[in-house]
PDB file of C-alpha atoms in Angstrom:
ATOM      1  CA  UNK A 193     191.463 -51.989 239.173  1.00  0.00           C
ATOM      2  CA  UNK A 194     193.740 -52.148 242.125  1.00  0.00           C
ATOM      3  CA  UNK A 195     194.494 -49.367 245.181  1.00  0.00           C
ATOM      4  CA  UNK A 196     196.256 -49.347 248.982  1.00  0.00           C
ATOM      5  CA  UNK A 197     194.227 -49.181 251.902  1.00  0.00           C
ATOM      6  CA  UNK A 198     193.540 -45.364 252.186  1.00  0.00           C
ATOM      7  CA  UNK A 199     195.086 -44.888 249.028  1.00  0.00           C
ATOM      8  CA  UNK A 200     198.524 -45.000 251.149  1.00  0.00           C
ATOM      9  CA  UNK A 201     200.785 -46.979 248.966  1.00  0.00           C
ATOM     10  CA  UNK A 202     204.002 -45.848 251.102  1.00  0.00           C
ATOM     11  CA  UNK A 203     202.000 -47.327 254.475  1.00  0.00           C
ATOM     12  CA  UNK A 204     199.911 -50.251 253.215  1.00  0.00           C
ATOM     13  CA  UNK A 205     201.467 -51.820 250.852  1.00  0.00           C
ATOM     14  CA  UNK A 206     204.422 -54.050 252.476  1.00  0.00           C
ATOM     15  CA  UNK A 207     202.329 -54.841 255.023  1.00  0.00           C
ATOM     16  CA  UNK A 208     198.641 -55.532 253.812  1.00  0.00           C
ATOM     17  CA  UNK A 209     199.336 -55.744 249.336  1.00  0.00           C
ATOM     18  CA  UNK A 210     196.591 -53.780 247.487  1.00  0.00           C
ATOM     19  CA  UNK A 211     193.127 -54.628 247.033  1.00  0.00           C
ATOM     20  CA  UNK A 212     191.774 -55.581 244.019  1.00  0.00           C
ATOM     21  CA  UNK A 213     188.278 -54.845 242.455  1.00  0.00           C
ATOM     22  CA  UNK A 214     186.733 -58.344 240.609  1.00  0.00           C
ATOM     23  CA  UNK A 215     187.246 -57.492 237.281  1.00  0.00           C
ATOM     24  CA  UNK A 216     191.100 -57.200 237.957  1.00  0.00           C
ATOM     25  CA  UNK A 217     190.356 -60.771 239.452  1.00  0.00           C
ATOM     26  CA  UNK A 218     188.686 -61.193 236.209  1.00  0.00           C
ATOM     27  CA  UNK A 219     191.879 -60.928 233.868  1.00  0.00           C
ATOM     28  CA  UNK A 220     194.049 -63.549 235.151  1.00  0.00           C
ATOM     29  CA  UNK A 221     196.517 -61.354 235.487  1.00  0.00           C
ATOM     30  CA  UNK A 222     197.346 -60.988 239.152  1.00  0.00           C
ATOM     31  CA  UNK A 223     199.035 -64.306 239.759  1.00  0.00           C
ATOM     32  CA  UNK A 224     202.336 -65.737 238.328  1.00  0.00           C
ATOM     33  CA  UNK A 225     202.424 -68.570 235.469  1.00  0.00           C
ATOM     34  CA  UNK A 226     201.384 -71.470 237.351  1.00  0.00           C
ATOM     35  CA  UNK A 227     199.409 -70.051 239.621  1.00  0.00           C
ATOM     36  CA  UNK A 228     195.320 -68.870 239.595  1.00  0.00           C
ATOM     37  CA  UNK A 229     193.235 -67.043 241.878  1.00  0.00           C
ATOM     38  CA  UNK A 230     190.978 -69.557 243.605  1.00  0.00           C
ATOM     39  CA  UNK A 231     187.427 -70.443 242.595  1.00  0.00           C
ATOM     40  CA  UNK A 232     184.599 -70.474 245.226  1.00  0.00           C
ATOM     41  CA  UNK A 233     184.980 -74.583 245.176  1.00  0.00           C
ATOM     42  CA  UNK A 234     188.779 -73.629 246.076  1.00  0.00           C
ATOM     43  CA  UNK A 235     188.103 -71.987 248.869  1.00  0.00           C
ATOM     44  CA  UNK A 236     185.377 -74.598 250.183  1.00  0.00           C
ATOM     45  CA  UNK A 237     187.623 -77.687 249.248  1.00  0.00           C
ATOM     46  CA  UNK A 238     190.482 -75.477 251.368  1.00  0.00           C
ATOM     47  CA  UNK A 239     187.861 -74.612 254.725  1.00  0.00           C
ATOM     48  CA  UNK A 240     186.453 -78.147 254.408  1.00  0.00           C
ATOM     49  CA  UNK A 241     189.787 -79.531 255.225  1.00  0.00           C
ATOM     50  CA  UNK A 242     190.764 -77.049 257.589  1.00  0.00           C
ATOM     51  CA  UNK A 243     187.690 -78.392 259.281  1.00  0.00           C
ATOM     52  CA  UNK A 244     185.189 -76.311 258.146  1.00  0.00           C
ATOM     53  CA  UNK A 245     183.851 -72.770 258.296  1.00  0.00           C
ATOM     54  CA  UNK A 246     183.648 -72.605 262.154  1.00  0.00           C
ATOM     55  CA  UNK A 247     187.300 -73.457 262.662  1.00  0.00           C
ATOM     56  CA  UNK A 248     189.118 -72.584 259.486  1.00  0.00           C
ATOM     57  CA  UNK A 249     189.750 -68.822 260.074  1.00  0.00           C
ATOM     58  CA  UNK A 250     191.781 -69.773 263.485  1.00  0.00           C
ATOM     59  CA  UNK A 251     193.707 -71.300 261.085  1.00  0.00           C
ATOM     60  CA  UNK A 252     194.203 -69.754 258.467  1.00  0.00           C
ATOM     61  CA  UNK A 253     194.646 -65.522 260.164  1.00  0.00           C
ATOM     62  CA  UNK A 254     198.020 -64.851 261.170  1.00  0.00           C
ATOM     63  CA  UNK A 255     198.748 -65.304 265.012  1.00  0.00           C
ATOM     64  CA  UNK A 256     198.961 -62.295 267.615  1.00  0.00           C
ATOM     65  CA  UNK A 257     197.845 -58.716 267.807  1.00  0.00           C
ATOM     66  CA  UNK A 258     200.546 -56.732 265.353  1.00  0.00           C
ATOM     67  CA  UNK A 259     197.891 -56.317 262.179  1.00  0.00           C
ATOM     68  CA  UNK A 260     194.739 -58.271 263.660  1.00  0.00           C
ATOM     69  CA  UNK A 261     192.308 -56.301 266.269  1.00  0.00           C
ATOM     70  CA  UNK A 262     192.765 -57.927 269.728  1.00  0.00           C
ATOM     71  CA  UNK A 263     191.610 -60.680 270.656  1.00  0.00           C
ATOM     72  CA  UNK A 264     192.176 -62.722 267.727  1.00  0.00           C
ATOM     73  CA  UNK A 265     190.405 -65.739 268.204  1.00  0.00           C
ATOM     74  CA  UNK A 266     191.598 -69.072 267.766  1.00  0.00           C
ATOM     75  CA  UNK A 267     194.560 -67.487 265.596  1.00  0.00           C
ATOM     76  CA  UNK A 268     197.039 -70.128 265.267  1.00  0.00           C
ATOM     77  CA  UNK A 269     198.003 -69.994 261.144  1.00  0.00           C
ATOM     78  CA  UNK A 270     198.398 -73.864 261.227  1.00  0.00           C
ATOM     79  CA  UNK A 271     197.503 -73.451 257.709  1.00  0.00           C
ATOM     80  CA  UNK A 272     200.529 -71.109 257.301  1.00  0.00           C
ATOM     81  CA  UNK A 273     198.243 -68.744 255.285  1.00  0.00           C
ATOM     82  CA  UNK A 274     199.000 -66.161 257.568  1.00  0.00           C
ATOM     83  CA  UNK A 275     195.976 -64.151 256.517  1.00  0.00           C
ATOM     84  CA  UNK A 276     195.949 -60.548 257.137  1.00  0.00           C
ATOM     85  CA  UNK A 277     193.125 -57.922 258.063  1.00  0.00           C
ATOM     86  CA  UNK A 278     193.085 -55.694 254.881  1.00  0.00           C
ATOM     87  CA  UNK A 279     189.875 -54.535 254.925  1.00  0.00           C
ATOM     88  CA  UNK A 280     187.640 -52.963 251.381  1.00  0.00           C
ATOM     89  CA  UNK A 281     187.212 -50.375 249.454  1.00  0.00           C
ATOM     90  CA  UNK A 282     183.915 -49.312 248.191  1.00  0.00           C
ATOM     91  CA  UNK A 283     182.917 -48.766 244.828  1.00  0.00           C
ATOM     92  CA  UNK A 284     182.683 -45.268 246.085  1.00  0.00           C
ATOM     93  CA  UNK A 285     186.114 -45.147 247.539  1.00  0.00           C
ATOM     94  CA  UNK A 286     185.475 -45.614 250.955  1.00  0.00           C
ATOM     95  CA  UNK A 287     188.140 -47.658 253.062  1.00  0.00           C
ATOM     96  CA  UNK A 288     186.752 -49.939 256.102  1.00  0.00           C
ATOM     97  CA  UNK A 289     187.840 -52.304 258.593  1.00  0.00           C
ATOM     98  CA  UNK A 290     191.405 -52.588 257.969  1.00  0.00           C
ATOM     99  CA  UNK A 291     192.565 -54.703 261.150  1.00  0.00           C
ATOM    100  CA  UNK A 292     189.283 -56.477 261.694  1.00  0.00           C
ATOM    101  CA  UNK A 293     188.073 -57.727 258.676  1.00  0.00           C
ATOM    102  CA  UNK A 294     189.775 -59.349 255.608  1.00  0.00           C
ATOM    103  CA  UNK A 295     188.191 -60.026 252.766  1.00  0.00           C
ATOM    104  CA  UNK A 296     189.323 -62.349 249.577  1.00  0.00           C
ATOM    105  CA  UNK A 297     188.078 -62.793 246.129  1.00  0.00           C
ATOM    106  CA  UNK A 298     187.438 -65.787 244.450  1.00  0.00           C
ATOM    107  CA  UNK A 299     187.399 -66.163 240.960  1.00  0.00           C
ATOM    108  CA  UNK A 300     183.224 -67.353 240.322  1.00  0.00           C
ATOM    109  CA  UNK A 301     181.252 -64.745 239.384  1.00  0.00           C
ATOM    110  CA  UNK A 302     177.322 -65.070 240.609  1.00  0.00           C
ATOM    111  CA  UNK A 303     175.859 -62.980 238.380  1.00  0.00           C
ATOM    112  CA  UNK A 304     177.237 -60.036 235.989  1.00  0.00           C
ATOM    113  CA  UNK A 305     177.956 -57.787 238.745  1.00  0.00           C
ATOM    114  CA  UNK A 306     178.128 -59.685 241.734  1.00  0.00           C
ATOM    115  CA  UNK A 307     180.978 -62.432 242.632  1.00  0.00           C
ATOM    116  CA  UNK A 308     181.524 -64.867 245.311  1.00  0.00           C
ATOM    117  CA  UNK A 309     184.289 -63.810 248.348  1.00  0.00           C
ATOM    118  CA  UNK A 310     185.573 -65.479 251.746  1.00  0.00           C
ATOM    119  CA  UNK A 311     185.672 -63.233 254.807  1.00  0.00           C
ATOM    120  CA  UNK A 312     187.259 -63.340 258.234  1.00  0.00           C
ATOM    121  CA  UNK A 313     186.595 -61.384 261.223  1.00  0.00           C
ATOM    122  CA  UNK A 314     189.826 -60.672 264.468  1.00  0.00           C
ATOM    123  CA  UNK A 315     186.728 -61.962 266.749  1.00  0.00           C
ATOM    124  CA  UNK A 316     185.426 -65.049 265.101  1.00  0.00           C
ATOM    125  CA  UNK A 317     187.716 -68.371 264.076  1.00  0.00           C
ATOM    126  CA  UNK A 318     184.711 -68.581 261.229  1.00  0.00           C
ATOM    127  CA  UNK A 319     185.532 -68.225 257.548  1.00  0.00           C
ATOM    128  CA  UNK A 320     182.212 -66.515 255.971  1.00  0.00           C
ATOM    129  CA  UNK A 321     180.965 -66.637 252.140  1.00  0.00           C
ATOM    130  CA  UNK A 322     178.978 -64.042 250.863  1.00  0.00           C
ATOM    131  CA  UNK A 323     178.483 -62.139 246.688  1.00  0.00           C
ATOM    132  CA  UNK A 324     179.003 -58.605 246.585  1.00  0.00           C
ATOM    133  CA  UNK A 325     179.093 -56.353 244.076  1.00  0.00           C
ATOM    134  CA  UNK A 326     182.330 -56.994 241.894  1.00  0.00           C
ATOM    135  CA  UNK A 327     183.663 -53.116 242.374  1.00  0.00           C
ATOM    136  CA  UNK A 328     184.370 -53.476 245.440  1.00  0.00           C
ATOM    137  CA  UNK A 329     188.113 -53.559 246.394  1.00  0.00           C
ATOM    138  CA  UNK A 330     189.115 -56.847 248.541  1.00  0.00           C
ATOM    139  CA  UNK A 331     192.843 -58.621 249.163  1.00  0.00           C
ATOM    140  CA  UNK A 332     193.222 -61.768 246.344  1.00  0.00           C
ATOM    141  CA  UNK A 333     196.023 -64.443 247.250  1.00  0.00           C
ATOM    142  CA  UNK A 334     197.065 -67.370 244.432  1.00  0.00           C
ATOM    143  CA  UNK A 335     197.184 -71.205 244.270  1.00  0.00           C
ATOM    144  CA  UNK A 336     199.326 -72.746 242.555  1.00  0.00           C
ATOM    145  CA  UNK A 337     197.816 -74.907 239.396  1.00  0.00           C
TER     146      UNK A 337
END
């Protein structure tokens, strides 16, 4: 249900966490008590007042060059999410686009295997929404109740 980028625990994990397939999402078992993994209205309730979908990555991915792909646009984490470039795993167990991509889960499913997810790119200050297929393997983070 879980693995490192590259399936490099020793490298990956202090400074990316693991990625998660959905139906880890699924269990409510990732977060602490008092906390949840965000639904998809989460995450557009969260972009919408980070200005919306255009601006809200800027905002939200962690400033400078150390883990995101240069040039980073519009990083400034005024959010203070700090998010980081973790990039997937396949339901194959492929690994891509650590540094320019990360992707998070949300907790609505769209169908029985596909859920909803929020995407950022090092080159973009967009937030993106797309379904994929719930094996893949994306970064979660939690809100608190």
């Amino acid at each position: 249900a879980y693995c490192w980028y590259n399936n490099d625990e020793e490298y990956f994990k202090a400074m990316y966490g693991a990625l998660y397939n959905w139906y880890a999402v699924n269990t409510n078992k990732l977060c602490p008590i008092g906390w949840h993994l965000p639904s998809d209205s989460e995450w557009t309730e969260l972009i919408n007042y980070l200005g919306g979908e255009s601006v809200a990555g800027g905002k939200l991915k962690e400033t400078g060059d150390l883990r995101w792909n240069t040039p980073n646009t519009a990083a400034n984490n005024q959010s203070g999410f700090t998010a980081l470039p973790g990039g997937y795993r396949t339901n194959d167990g492929g690994f891509y686009y650590i540094g320019s991509f990360g992707y998070w889960w949300s907790s609505t499913e769209v169908s029985s295997t596909n859920a909803w997810y929020r995407y950022m790119f090092y080159y973009f200050s967009n937030v993106y929404r797309n379904c994929t297929n719930k094996k893949l393997g994306f970064s979660v983070r939690c809100v608190r109740d």
